[in-house]
């Protein structure tokens, strides 16, 4: 882009709307063309990224019509015959629709609640440690899993859960337990997935809350100490109240995304074992599998539209709610 | 982020030594949980295959062997290829991601730009609503013909509304109009201002976005899963994923050489080979991590202040 600099004449020194007195706009026509001429450098800067956003995000939005079509590759988006609400009817009449919706929401609820509790607890504890070097070291180590890809985490999980893995060969012997064929026992997977998700993402939450804690004015604590407040009282009456807006905003934003899930977690960790599907299938994995594995475009796009539309409203509501609590955290 | 400094003179304001000890112990245990899986995978990768079959996965292999690594390095070309694909997408993708994010965020942060609200909305609306996987996938494969094309590993992640939001906020706060106005009066063009003033002033936010973007390209396997069938474009994570799913992927060249898949597979140190593949994949990020995470935390904090 920088090469364009030479082709742009230096006409932009003409006063801009913001700096020139407001009156000037009065007799100046303010059409799109004038703006285009005046700010052509701005438009040039936006050109490529704008095109990319358009192609990547907006063109597919028109494609949602295929949820109402009997799509086939040879006729394409526009040529394929309409099928009305057939796709939705099939989706919602299947057992899958209820199951994947329930799984998606329940998993997210647990992630949100437990993630919040542990991140705040860990951040508070790290903050109180006397040895600051140790605190930083712990934080670095806890943050490490956040950097690993889901593929790597799937390997780590396998090392524990494999029939030959650490659990079945070592832990079983130490505690005298029964061996478990983890990859064929759906009943354990809600716990496993919640644990793994916490393990991977808790470091991120800690960073956010530690940043929040370090923003608290020290004078509050000094005053509290003079009044004879104990450490626990300080945490309860100073630190936590300061963090509450943070917590509420985080929770609401996460609630706004309750219909989306981390595809990697649900696709990689259970290793696509069919037996586990009842407890590990979520909307995102269902949509992927219907598209790629069974090639059921109609069902897949109907589920995708269902997710997008409900997701749209939850994000809007969440954003509105965030605005009520703290204006500066509002996204729109 | 540095933990806050507590005024040492206020003795009441620190936890008792016993509490301190308990909290430390709890964190040490938790930290072991964070690292142990990595160590386990490494230990399995250097365990002898037959002793593995008897004793299972263990932190203390009864017999060590580097057969698995020897095996992988027999086929080093495949490994280097996937490293090459990953490094290429990381470098090119991060470059364009940073450049385009800056180019998009700068105009929409300027009050003098009349259509800034439209363009902001255009970007941020993508956080609200998306067409979904199916139309997007069909567009990439049927209309843009990007299947088995390395562009498909780069293009989808170049523009991200969240990064634009971070950069826009940074510009709004840190780039006063007066500075830009002064440059304009000196006769600098908008582009000259952009690369002589705006870019040098925004190193913190550039570093943040570059790190976020680099890590997401490095850890990507999803785009590869969707769009790549040709093994020569497999990136590192996807090769690891393939290795996790099937030993055949690791041993395909051997099998085709001997013409007999089963007999070739019989001699392969199967499980240890998988774990060796994981170690080779994890390696670089673990070594880069101590450097990485400091800046990452800074970046997260920039993003979180108004994220």
Coordinates of C-alpha atoms in Angstrom, one line a residue:
Chain A
X1 CA 0.0 0.0 0.0
X2 CA 2.8 2.4 0.8
X3 CA 3.7 2.6 -2.9
X4 CA 0.5 4.4 -3.5
X5 CA 1.9 7.3 -1.6
X6 CA 3.7 8.7 -4.6
X7 CA 0.5 8.6 -6.7
X8 CA -1.5 10.6 -4.2
X9 CA -1.0 14.4 -4.7
X10 CA -0.7 16.4 -1.6
X11 CA -4.1 17.9 -1.7
X12 CA -5.1 16.9 1.7
X13 CA -3.8 20.0 3.3
X14 CA -7.1 21.6 2.6
X15 CA -8.9 22.2 5.9
X16 CA -10.7 19.2 7.2
X17 CA -14.2 19.3 8.6
X18 CA -13.1 18.8 12.1
X19 CA -10.5 21.6 12.3
X20 CA -12.2 24.2 10.2
X21 CA -14.9 26.1 11.9
X22 CA -18.3 24.5 11.6
X23 CA -19.8 27.3 9.6
X24 CA -17.7 26.3 6.6
X25 CA -19.8 23.2 6.1
X26 CA -22.8 25.4 5.8
X27 CA -22.2 26.4 2.2
X28 CA -20.0 23.6 1.2
X29 CA -21.9 20.7 -0.4
X30 CA -21.3 17.5 1.5
X31 CA -22.1 14.7 -0.9
X32 CA -20.3 11.4 -1.1
X33 CA -18.4 12.5 -4.2
X34 CA -16.9 15.5 -2.5
X35 CA -15.9 13.4 0.4
X36 CA -14.4 10.9 -1.9
X37 CA -12.3 13.6 -3.6
X38 CA -11.4 15.3 -0.3
X39 CA -10.5 12.1 1.6
X40 CA -9.4 9.9 -1.3
X41 CA -6.3 8.8 0.6
X42 CA -8.6 7.4 3.3
X43 CA -10.6 5.6 0.8
X44 CA -7.5 4.2 -0.8
X45 CA -6.3 2.9 2.5
X46 CA -9.6 1.2 3.1
X47 CA -9.8 -0.3 -0.3
X48 CA -8.0 -3.6 0.1
X49 CA -9.0 -4.4 3.7
X50 CA -12.6 -3.4 2.9
X51 CA -12.7 -5.7 -0.1
X52 CA -11.3 -8.5 2.0
X53 CA -13.9 -8.0 4.7
X54 CA -16.6 -7.9 2.0
X55 CA -15.5 -11.1 0.5
X56 CA -14.8 -13.0 3.7
X57 CA -17.9 -11.9 5.7
X58 CA -20.5 -10.2 3.6
X59 CA -20.7 -12.5 0.5
X60 CA -21.4 -15.5 2.7
X61 CA -24.2 -13.6 4.3
X62 CA -26.1 -13.6 1.0
X63 CA -25.3 -17.3 0.9
X64 CA -27.6 -18.0 3.8
X65 CA -30.4 -18.4 1.2
X66 CA -29.1 -21.9 0.6
X67 CA -30.7 -22.9 3.9
X68 CA -34.0 -22.5 2.0
X69 CA -32.7 -24.3 -1.1
X70 CA -32.1 -27.8 -2.3
X71 CA -28.5 -26.9 -3.0
X72 CA -26.3 -28.6 -5.5
X73 CA -22.9 -27.7 -6.6
X74 CA -23.6 -27.6 -10.4
X75 CA -26.4 -25.1 -10.1
X76 CA -24.8 -22.9 -7.5
X77 CA -26.3 -20.4 -5.1
X78 CA -28.8 -18.9 -7.4
X79 CA -29.6 -21.8 -9.7
X80 CA -30.5 -24.5 -7.1
X81 CA -34.2 -25.1 -6.6
X82 CA -36.1 -23.6 -3.6
X83 CA -37.2 -26.0 -0.9
X84 CA -38.9 -23.6 1.5
X85 CA -38.5 -24.6 5.1
X86 CA -37.8 -28.3 4.4
X87 CA -34.3 -28.1 5.7
X88 CA -35.4 -26.6 9.0
X89 CA -38.2 -29.1 9.3
X90 CA -35.8 -32.0 9.0
X91 CA -33.3 -30.4 11.4
X92 CA -35.8 -29.6 14.2
X93 CA -37.6 -32.9 13.9
X94 CA -34.4 -34.8 14.4
X95 CA -33.1 -35.7 17.9
X96 CA -29.9 -34.0 17.0
X97 CA -31.3 -30.4 17.1
X98 CA -32.3 -30.6 20.8
X99 CA -29.2 -32.5 21.8
X100 CA -26.7 -30.2 20.2
X101 CA -28.5 -27.1 21.4
X102 CA -28.6 -28.4 24.9
X103 CA -24.9 -29.4 24.8
X104 CA -23.8 -26.1 23.4
X105 CA -25.7 -24.1 26.0
X106 CA -24.8 -26.3 29.0
X107 CA -21.1 -26.5 28.2
X108 CA -20.9 -22.7 27.7
X109 CA -22.7 -22.1 31.0
X110 CA -20.3 -24.3 32.9
X111 CA -17.3 -22.7 31.1
X112 CA -18.5 -19.2 32.0
X113 CA -19.3 -19.9 35.7
X114 CA -16.3 -22.0 36.5
X115 CA -13.9 -19.9 34.4
X116 CA -15.1 -16.8 36.3
X117 CA -14.7 -18.4 39.7
X118 CA -11.3 -19.9 39.2
X119 CA -9.8 -16.9 37.3
X120 CA -10.9 -14.5 40.1
X121 CA -9.7 -16.8 42.8
X122 CA -6.4 -17.4 41.2
X123 CA -5.9 -13.7 40.5
X124 CA -6.7 -12.8 44.1
X125 CA -4.3 -15.5 45.4
X126 CA -1.5 -14.6 43.1
X127 CA -1.9 -11.0 44.0
X128 CA -1.5 -11.7 47.7
X129 CA 1.6 -13.9 47.5
X130 CA 4.5 -12.4 49.4
X131 CA 7.1 -13.6 46.9
X132 CA 6.4 -11.6 43.8
X133 CA 8.8 -13.6 41.7
X134 CA 7.1 -16.8 42.6
X135 CA 3.7 -15.2 41.7
X136 CA 5.0 -14.2 38.3
X137 CA 6.4 -17.7 37.7
X138 CA 3.2 -19.4 38.6
X139 CA 1.3 -17.0 36.4
X140 CA 3.6 -17.8 33.5
X141 CA 3.2 -21.5 33.9
X142 CA -0.6 -21.4 34.2
X143 CA -0.7 -19.2 31.1
X144 CA 1.3 -21.8 29.1
X145 CA -1.6 -24.1 28.0
X146 CA -3.3 -21.1 26.5
X147 CA -0.6 -21.0 23.8
X148 CA -0.9 -24.6 22.8
X149 CA -3.1 -25.5 19.9
X150 CA -6.1 -27.9 20.3
X151 CA -4.2 -30.5 18.4
X152 CA -1.4 -30.5 20.9
X153 CA -4.0 -30.6 23.8
X154 CA -5.6 -33.6 22.1
X155 CA -2.2 -35.3 22.3
X156 CA -1.9 -34.5 25.9
X157 CA -5.4 -35.8 26.7
X158 CA -4.7 -38.9 24.7
X159 CA -1.5 -39.6 26.8
X160 CA -3.7 -39.7 29.9
X161 CA -6.9 -41.3 28.5
X162 CA -5.5 -43.9 26.0
X163 CA -6.3 -47.5 26.9
X164 CA -2.6 -47.7 27.4
X165 CA -2.3 -44.3 28.8
X166 CA -1.3 -42.8 32.1
X167 CA -4.7 -43.2 33.8
X168 CA -5.3 -46.8 32.8
X169 CA -1.8 -48.1 33.4
X170 CA -0.5 -46.0 36.4
X171 CA -3.2 -44.2 38.3
X172 CA -5.4 -47.3 38.2
X173 CA -2.7 -49.2 40.0
X174 CA -1.9 -46.6 42.5
X175 CA -5.5 -46.1 43.7
X176 CA -6.7 -49.5 42.9
X177 CA -9.4 -48.4 40.4
X178 CA -11.1 -49.9 37.4
X179 CA -9.7 -49.2 34.0
X180 CA -11.9 -47.1 31.8
X181 CA -12.2 -47.0 28.1
X182 CA -12.5 -43.2 28.0
X183 CA -13.1 -42.9 24.3
X184 CA -16.1 -45.1 24.5
X185 CA -17.7 -43.8 27.6
X186 CA -19.8 -40.7 26.9
X187 CA -20.9 -40.2 30.5
X188 CA -17.4 -38.9 31.6
X189 CA -17.0 -36.4 28.8
X190 CA -18.8 -33.4 30.1
X191 CA -16.4 -33.4 33.0
X192 CA -13.4 -34.0 30.8
X193 CA -14.2 -31.3 28.4
X194 CA -15.0 -28.8 31.1
X195 CA -11.7 -29.6 32.9
X196 CA -9.6 -29.3 29.7
X197 CA -11.2 -26.1 28.7
X198 CA -10.6 -24.6 32.2
X199 CA -7.0 -25.9 32.1
X200 CA -6.3 -24.3 28.8
X201 CA -8.0 -20.9 29.2
X202 CA -7.7 -20.0 32.9
X203 CA -4.4 -18.2 32.3
X204 CA -6.2 -15.7 30.1
X205 CA -8.8 -14.9 32.7
X206 CA -6.1 -14.4 35.3
X207 CA -4.3 -11.9 33.2
X208 CA -7.5 -9.9 32.8
X209 CA -8.3 -9.9 36.5
X210 CA -4.8 -9.1 37.6
X211 CA -4.8 -6.2 35.3
X212 CA -8.0 -5.1 37.0
X213 CA -6.6 -5.5 40.4
X214 CA -3.5 -3.5 39.6
X215 CA -5.7 -0.7 38.5
X216 CA -7.1 -0.2 42.0
X217 CA -5.8 2.8 43.9
X218 CA -3.4 1.8 46.7
X219 CA -4.9 4.5 49.0
X220 CA -8.0 2.4 49.5
X221 CA -5.9 -0.3 51.1
X222 CA -3.8 2.1 53.1
X223 CA -7.0 3.7 54.5
X224 CA -8.4 0.2 55.2
X225 CA -5.3 -0.8 57.0
X226 CA -5.4 2.3 59.2
X227 CA -9.0 1.3 60.1
X228 CA -7.7 -2.1 61.1
X229 CA -9.2 -4.1 58.3
X230 CA -7.9 -7.6 58.0
X231 CA -6.7 -9.0 54.7
X232 CA -9.9 -10.9 54.1
X233 CA -11.9 -7.8 54.8
X234 CA -9.8 -5.8 52.3
X235 CA -10.4 -8.4 49.6
X236 CA -14.1 -8.5 50.4
X237 CA -14.7 -4.8 50.6
X238 CA -12.2 -3.3 48.3
X239 CA -10.8 -5.7 45.7
X240 CA -13.9 -7.7 44.8
X241 CA -16.2 -4.7 44.5
X242 CA -13.7 -3.2 42.1
X243 CA -13.6 -6.3 40.1
X244 CA -17.4 -6.8 39.9
X245 CA -18.0 -4.6 36.9
X246 CA -15.2 -6.5 35.1
X247 CA -16.8 -9.8 36.0
X248 CA -20.2 -8.7 34.9
X249 CA -19.0 -7.4 31.6
X250 CA -17.0 -10.6 30.9
X251 CA -19.9 -12.8 31.8
X252 CA -22.3 -10.9 29.6
X253 CA -20.0 -10.9 26.6
X254 CA -19.5 -14.7 27.1
X255 CA -23.3 -15.1 27.4
X256 CA -23.6 -13.3 24.1
X257 CA -21.6 -16.0 22.5
X258 CA -23.4 -18.9 24.1
X259 CA -24.4 -20.3 20.8
X260 CA -20.9 -20.5 19.5
X261 CA -18.3 -22.9 20.8
X262 CA -14.7 -23.5 20.4
X263 CA -14.6 -25.9 17.5
X264 CA -11.2 -27.2 18.4
X265 CA -12.2 -28.3 21.9
X266 CA -15.1 -30.3 20.7
X267 CA -13.6 -31.7 17.5
X268 CA -10.1 -32.5 18.6
X269 CA -10.3 -33.7 22.1
X270 CA -13.0 -36.4 21.8
X271 CA -11.1 -37.5 18.6
X272 CA -14.4 -37.7 16.6
X273 CA -15.4 -40.9 18.3
X274 CA -19.0 -41.6 17.2
X275 CA -19.9 -43.1 20.6
X276 CA -19.1 -39.9 22.4
X277 CA -21.4 -37.8 20.2
X278 CA -24.4 -37.6 22.5
X279 CA -22.3 -35.8 25.1
X280 CA -19.7 -34.0 22.9
X281 CA -21.6 -32.8 19.9
X282 CA -22.2 -29.1 19.7
X283 CA -23.7 -26.8 17.0
X284 CA -20.3 -26.1 15.5
X285 CA -19.2 -29.7 15.2
X286 CA -22.6 -30.7 13.9
X287 CA -22.5 -28.1 11.2
X288 CA -19.0 -29.1 10.2
X289 CA -19.8 -32.8 10.1
X290 CA -23.0 -32.4 8.2
X291 CA -21.1 -30.3 5.6
X292 CA -17.9 -32.2 5.2
X293 CA -18.5 -35.8 6.3
X294 CA -22.1 -36.5 5.3
X295 CA -22.3 -33.8 2.7
X296 CA -25.7 -32.8 3.9
X297 CA -25.6 -29.2 2.8
X298 CA -29.2 -28.4 3.5
X299 CA -29.2 -29.6 7.1
X300 CA -25.8 -28.0 7.7
X301 CA -26.8 -24.6 6.4
X302 CA -30.1 -24.7 8.2
X303 CA -28.2 -25.4 11.5
X304 CA -25.7 -22.6 10.6
X305 CA -28.5 -20.1 10.0
X306 CA -30.2 -21.2 13.3
X307 CA -26.9 -20.6 15.1
X308 CA -26.2 -17.2 13.4
X309 CA -29.7 -15.8 13.9
X310 CA -30.0 -16.8 17.6
X311 CA -26.3 -15.8 18.1
X312 CA -27.1 -12.4 16.6
X313 CA -29.8 -11.7 19.1
X314 CA -27.9 -12.9 22.1
X315 CA -24.9 -10.7 21.1
X316 CA -27.3 -7.7 20.7
X317 CA -28.9 -8.3 24.0
X318 CA -25.5 -8.8 25.7
X319 CA -24.1 -5.7 24.2
X320 CA -27.2 -3.7 25.4
X321 CA -26.7 -5.2 28.8
X322 CA -23.0 -4.3 28.9
X323 CA -23.9 -0.7 27.9
X324 CA -26.2 -0.5 31.0
X325 CA -23.3 -1.4 33.3
X326 CA -20.2 0.2 31.7
X327 CA -20.5 2.3 28.6
X328 CA -16.9 2.0 27.7
X329 CA -17.1 -1.8 27.4
X330 CA -19.9 -1.6 24.9
X331 CA -18.8 -2.8 21.5
X332 CA -21.3 -1.1 19.3
Chain B
X1 CA 1.2 -7.4 34.1
X2 CA 3.2 -7.0 37.2
X3 CA 1.4 -7.8 40.4
X4 CA 0.7 -4.7 42.4
X5 CA 3.3 -3.5 44.8
X6 CA 2.2 -3.6 48.4
X7 CA 3.5 -1.1 50.7
X8 CA 5.9 -3.1 52.9
X9 CA 5.7 -0.8 55.8
X10 CA 2.1 -1.7 56.4
X11 CA 2.7 -5.0 58.0
X12 CA -1.0 -5.8 58.4
X13 CA -1.3 -5.5 54.7
X14 CA 0.2 -8.8 53.9
X15 CA -1.0 -12.3 54.4
X16 CA 0.3 -14.4 57.2
X17 CA 3.3 -16.8 56.6
X18 CA 1.1 -19.8 57.0
X19 CA -1.5 -18.6 54.5
X20 CA 1.3 -17.7 52.2
X21 CA 2.7 -21.2 52.5
X22 CA -0.6 -22.8 51.8
X23 CA -1.3 -20.7 48.7
X24 CA 2.2 -21.4 47.4
X25 CA 1.8 -25.1 47.9
X26 CA -1.6 -25.0 46.0
X27 CA 0.0 -23.1 43.1
X28 CA 2.9 -25.5 42.9
X29 CA 0.5 -28.4 42.7
X30 CA -1.5 -26.7 40.0
X31 CA 1.6 -25.7 38.1
X32 CA 2.6 -29.3 38.0
X33 CA -0.8 -30.1 36.5
X34 CA 0.0 -27.6 33.8
X35 CA 3.4 -29.0 32.9
X36 CA 3.0 -32.7 33.6
X37 CA 1.1 -33.6 30.5
X38 CA 3.9 -32.1 28.3
X39 CA 6.5 -34.1 30.2
X40 CA 4.4 -37.3 29.9
X41 CA 4.2 -36.9 26.2
X42 CA 7.9 -36.3 26.0
X43 CA 8.6 -39.4 28.1
X44 CA 6.4 -41.6 26.0
X45 CA 8.2 -40.4 22.9
X46 CA 11.5 -41.6 24.2
X47 CA 10.2 -44.9 25.6
X48 CA 11.0 -48.2 24.0
X49 CA 8.0 -49.5 22.1
X50 CA 8.0 -53.0 23.6
X51 CA 8.4 -51.7 27.2
X52 CA 5.6 -49.3 26.5
X53 CA 3.3 -52.1 25.5
X54 CA 3.9 -53.8 28.9
X55 CA 4.0 -50.8 31.3
X56 CA 1.9 -48.3 29.5
X57 CA 2.5 -44.6 29.4
X58 CA 4.7 -43.6 32.3
X59 CA 6.8 -40.6 33.5
X60 CA 9.7 -43.0 34.2
X61 CA 10.3 -45.2 31.1
X62 CA 11.8 -48.5 32.1
X63 CA 13.7 -48.5 28.8
X64 CA 14.5 -45.5 26.7
X65 CA 14.8 -45.5 23.0
X66 CA 15.0 -42.8 20.3
X67 CA 13.6 -45.1 17.6
X68 CA 10.6 -42.9 17.1
X69 CA 12.7 -39.8 16.4
X70 CA 15.0 -41.8 14.1
X71 CA 11.9 -42.9 12.2
X72 CA 10.6 -39.4 11.9
X73 CA 13.9 -38.1 10.6
X74 CA 14.0 -40.8 8.0
X75 CA 11.1 -38.9 6.5
X76 CA 12.4 -35.5 7.3
X77 CA 11.3 -34.0 4.1
X78 CA 7.6 -34.2 5.0
X79 CA 8.3 -32.7 8.3
X80 CA 10.3 -29.8 6.9
X81 CA 7.6 -29.2 4.3
X82 CA 4.9 -28.7 7.0
X83 CA 7.2 -26.5 9.0
X84 CA 7.7 -24.5 5.8
X85 CA 4.0 -24.1 5.2
X86 CA 3.4 -23.0 8.7
X87 CA 6.3 -20.5 8.7
X88 CA 5.2 -19.1 5.4
X89 CA 1.6 -18.6 6.4
X90 CA 2.7 -17.1 9.8
X91 CA 5.0 -14.6 8.2
X92 CA 2.9 -13.6 5.2
X93 CA -0.4 -13.8 7.2
X94 CA 0.9 -11.7 10.1
X95 CA 2.3 -9.1 7.8
X96 CA -0.9 -8.5 5.9
X97 CA -3.0 -8.8 9.1
X98 CA -1.0 -6.0 10.7
X99 CA -0.9 -3.8 7.6
X100 CA -4.6 -4.2 6.7
X101 CA -5.7 -3.7 10.3
X102 CA -3.7 -0.5 10.6
X103 CA -5.0 0.7 7.2
X104 CA -8.5 0.0 8.2
X105 CA -8.3 1.3 11.8
X106 CA -6.6 4.6 11.0
X107 CA -9.3 6.1 8.8
X108 CA -12.2 5.1 11.0
X109 CA -10.4 6.6 14.0
X110 CA -10.2 10.1 12.4
X111 CA -12.9 12.5 13.1
X112 CA -12.1 14.3 9.9
X113 CA -13.3 11.3 7.9
X114 CA -17.0 11.7 7.3
X115 CA -17.8 8.0 6.6
X116 CA -15.9 6.6 9.6
X117 CA -19.2 5.4 11.2
X118 CA -20.2 3.5 8.1
X119 CA -16.9 1.8 7.8
X120 CA -16.7 1.1 11.5
X121 CA -20.1 -0.5 11.4
X122 CA -19.2 -2.5 8.3
X123 CA -16.3 -4.0 10.2
X124 CA -17.9 -4.6 13.6
X125 CA -21.1 -6.0 12.2
X126 CA -19.0 -9.1 11.4
X127 CA -18.8 -9.7 15.1
X128 CA -22.6 -9.7 15.3
X129 CA -23.7 -11.8 12.3
X130 CA -22.0 -14.2 10.0
X131 CA -23.3 -16.2 7.1
X132 CA -22.1 -19.4 8.7
X133 CA -19.8 -22.2 7.6
X134 CA -21.6 -23.6 4.6
X135 CA -22.0 -20.5 2.4
X136 CA -18.5 -19.5 3.3
X137 CA -17.0 -22.9 2.5
X138 CA -18.9 -23.1 -0.8
X139 CA -17.7 -19.6 -1.8
X140 CA -14.1 -20.5 -1.1
X141 CA -14.2 -23.8 -2.9
X142 CA -16.7 -23.3 -5.7
X143 CA -16.3 -19.7 -6.6
X144 CA -12.8 -18.6 -5.5
X145 CA -11.3 -22.0 -6.2
X146 CA -9.0 -21.9 -3.2
X147 CA -9.0 -25.6 -2.4
X148 CA -5.5 -26.9 -2.1
X149 CA -4.2 -23.3 -2.3
X150 CA -2.0 -21.8 0.4
X151 CA -4.0 -18.6 0.1
X152 CA -6.9 -20.4 1.8
X153 CA -4.7 -20.8 4.9
X154 CA -4.0 -17.1 5.0
X155 CA -6.9 -15.0 3.7
X156 CA -9.6 -16.0 6.1
X157 CA -7.7 -14.8 9.2
X158 CA -6.3 -11.5 7.8
X159 CA -9.1 -9.2 8.8
X160 CA -10.4 -9.6 12.3
X161 CA -12.9 -7.1 13.8
X162 CA -11.4 -7.5 17.2
X163 CA -7.9 -6.4 16.2
X164 CA -9.4 -3.5 14.3
X165 CA -11.2 -2.5 17.5
X166 CA -8.0 -2.6 19.5
X167 CA -6.2 -0.5 16.9
X168 CA -9.0 2.0 16.4
X169 CA -9.2 2.6 20.2
X170 CA -5.4 3.0 20.3
X171 CA -5.4 5.5 17.5
X172 CA -8.3 7.5 19.0
X173 CA -6.5 7.8 22.3
X174 CA -2.9 8.1 21.3
X175 CA -3.0 10.1 18.0
X176 CA -4.1 13.6 18.7
X177 CA -5.5 15.4 15.7
X178 CA -3.1 18.3 16.3
X179 CA 0.0 16.2 15.5
X180 CA -1.5 15.0 12.3
X181 CA -2.7 18.5 11.5
X182 CA 0.8 19.8 11.9
X183 CA 2.1 17.3 9.4
X184 CA -0.6 18.2 7.0
X185 CA 0.2 21.8 7.2
X186 CA 3.8 20.9 6.4
X187 CA 2.5 19.4 3.2
X188 CA 2.7 15.7 4.1
X189 CA 0.3 13.5 2.2
X190 CA -2.1 11.2 4.1
X191 CA 0.1 8.2 3.2
X192 CA 3.2 9.9 4.2
X193 CA 1.6 10.8 7.5
X194 CA 0.6 7.2 7.9
X195 CA 4.0 5.6 7.5
X196 CA 6.1 8.4 9.0
X197 CA 3.9 9.3 12.0
X198 CA 1.1 6.8 12.6
X199 CA 3.1 3.6 12.2
X200 CA 6.1 4.6 14.3
X201 CA 3.8 5.8 17.0
X202 CA 1.8 2.6 17.3
X203 CA 4.5 0.0 18.0
X204 CA 2.7 -1.3 21.1
X205 CA -0.4 -2.0 19.2
X206 CA 1.4 -3.4 16.2
X207 CA 3.3 -5.7 18.4
X208 CA 0.1 -6.9 20.1
X209 CA -1.7 -7.6 16.8
X210 CA 1.3 -9.2 15.3
X211 CA 1.7 -11.6 18.2
X212 CA -2.0 -12.5 18.3
X213 CA -2.0 -13.0 14.6
X214 CA 1.2 -15.0 14.6
X215 CA 0.0 -17.3 17.3
X216 CA -3.3 -17.9 15.5
X217 CA -1.5 -18.8 12.3
X218 CA 1.0 -21.0 14.1
X219 CA -1.8 -22.9 15.9
X220 CA -4.1 -23.2 12.9
X221 CA -5.3 -26.5 11.7
X222 CA -8.9 -25.7 11.0
X223 CA -8.4 -24.0 7.7
X224 CA -6.2 -26.8 6.6
X225 CA -8.8 -29.3 7.7
X226 CA -11.4 -27.4 5.6
X227 CA -9.5 -26.6 2.4
X228 CA -6.4 -28.7 2.0
X229 CA -6.3 -32.2 0.7
X230 CA -2.9 -32.2 -0.9
X231 CA -0.3 -33.3 1.6
X232 CA 2.2 -30.9 0.3
X233 CA 0.2 -28.0 1.7
X234 CA -0.3 -29.5 5.2
X235 CA 0.8 -27.2 7.9
X236 CA 2.5 -28.3 11.0
X237 CA -0.6 -28.6 13.3
X238 CA -2.5 -30.4 10.6
X239 CA 0.3 -32.9 10.1
X240 CA 0.2 -33.5 13.8
X241 CA -3.5 -34.0 13.6
X242 CA -3.1 -36.5 10.8
X243 CA -0.4 -38.3 12.8
X244 CA -2.8 -38.4 15.8
X245 CA -5.5 -39.9 13.7
X246 CA -3.6 -42.5 11.8
X247 CA -0.2 -43.9 11.9
X248 CA -0.6 -44.5 8.2
X249 CA 0.1 -40.8 7.7
X250 CA 3.4 -41.1 9.4
X251 CA 4.4 -44.2 7.5
X252 CA 2.8 -43.8 4.1
X253 CA 6.1 -43.5 2.3
X254 CA 7.4 -46.6 4.0
X255 CA 4.3 -48.6 3.1
X256 CA 4.3 -47.6 -0.5
X257 CA 8.0 -48.5 -0.7
X258 CA 7.5 -52.0 0.6
X259 CA 4.2 -52.4 -1.1
X260 CA 2.7 -54.0 2.0
X261 CA 1.0 -51.7 4.5
X262 CA 0.5 -54.3 7.3
X263 CA 4.1 -55.6 7.4
X264 CA 5.5 -52.1 7.2
X265 CA 3.2 -51.0 10.1
X266 CA 4.1 -54.0 12.2
X267 CA 7.6 -52.7 12.6
X268 CA 6.8 -49.1 13.3
X269 CA 7.1 -47.8 16.9
X270 CA 3.5 -46.7 16.7
X271 CA 2.5 -44.8 19.9
X272 CA 5.9 -43.5 20.6
X273 CA 6.1 -42.2 17.0
X274 CA 2.9 -40.2 17.5
X275 CA 4.2 -38.6 20.7
X276 CA 7.5 -37.8 19.0
X277 CA 5.5 -36.0 16.3
X278 CA 3.8 -34.0 19.1
X279 CA 7.1 -33.1 20.6
X280 CA 8.5 -31.9 17.3
X281 CA 5.4 -29.9 16.8
X282 CA 5.3 -28.4 20.3
X283 CA 9.0 -27.7 20.5
X284 CA 9.3 -24.2 18.9
X285 CA 6.4 -22.7 20.8
X286 CA 7.7 -23.9 24.1
X287 CA 11.1 -22.3 23.4
X288 CA 9.6 -19.1 22.2
X289 CA 7.1 -19.0 25.1
X290 CA 9.2 -17.2 27.8
X291 CA 9.8 -14.4 25.3
X292 CA 6.3 -14.5 23.9
X293 CA 4.2 -14.4 27.0
X294 CA 5.5 -11.1 28.5
X295 CA 4.5 -9.2 25.4
X296 CA 1.3 -11.2 25.1
X297 CA 0.2 -10.2 28.6
X298 CA 1.0 -6.6 27.8
X299 CA -1.1 -6.9 24.6
X300 CA -3.9 -8.5 26.4
X301 CA -3.9 -5.7 28.9
X302 CA -4.0 -3.1 26.1
X303 CA -6.9 -5.0 24.5
X304 CA -8.7 -5.5 27.8
X305 CA -8.6 -1.9 28.9
X306 CA -11.0 -1.3 26.1
X307 CA -11.3 -4.7 24.5

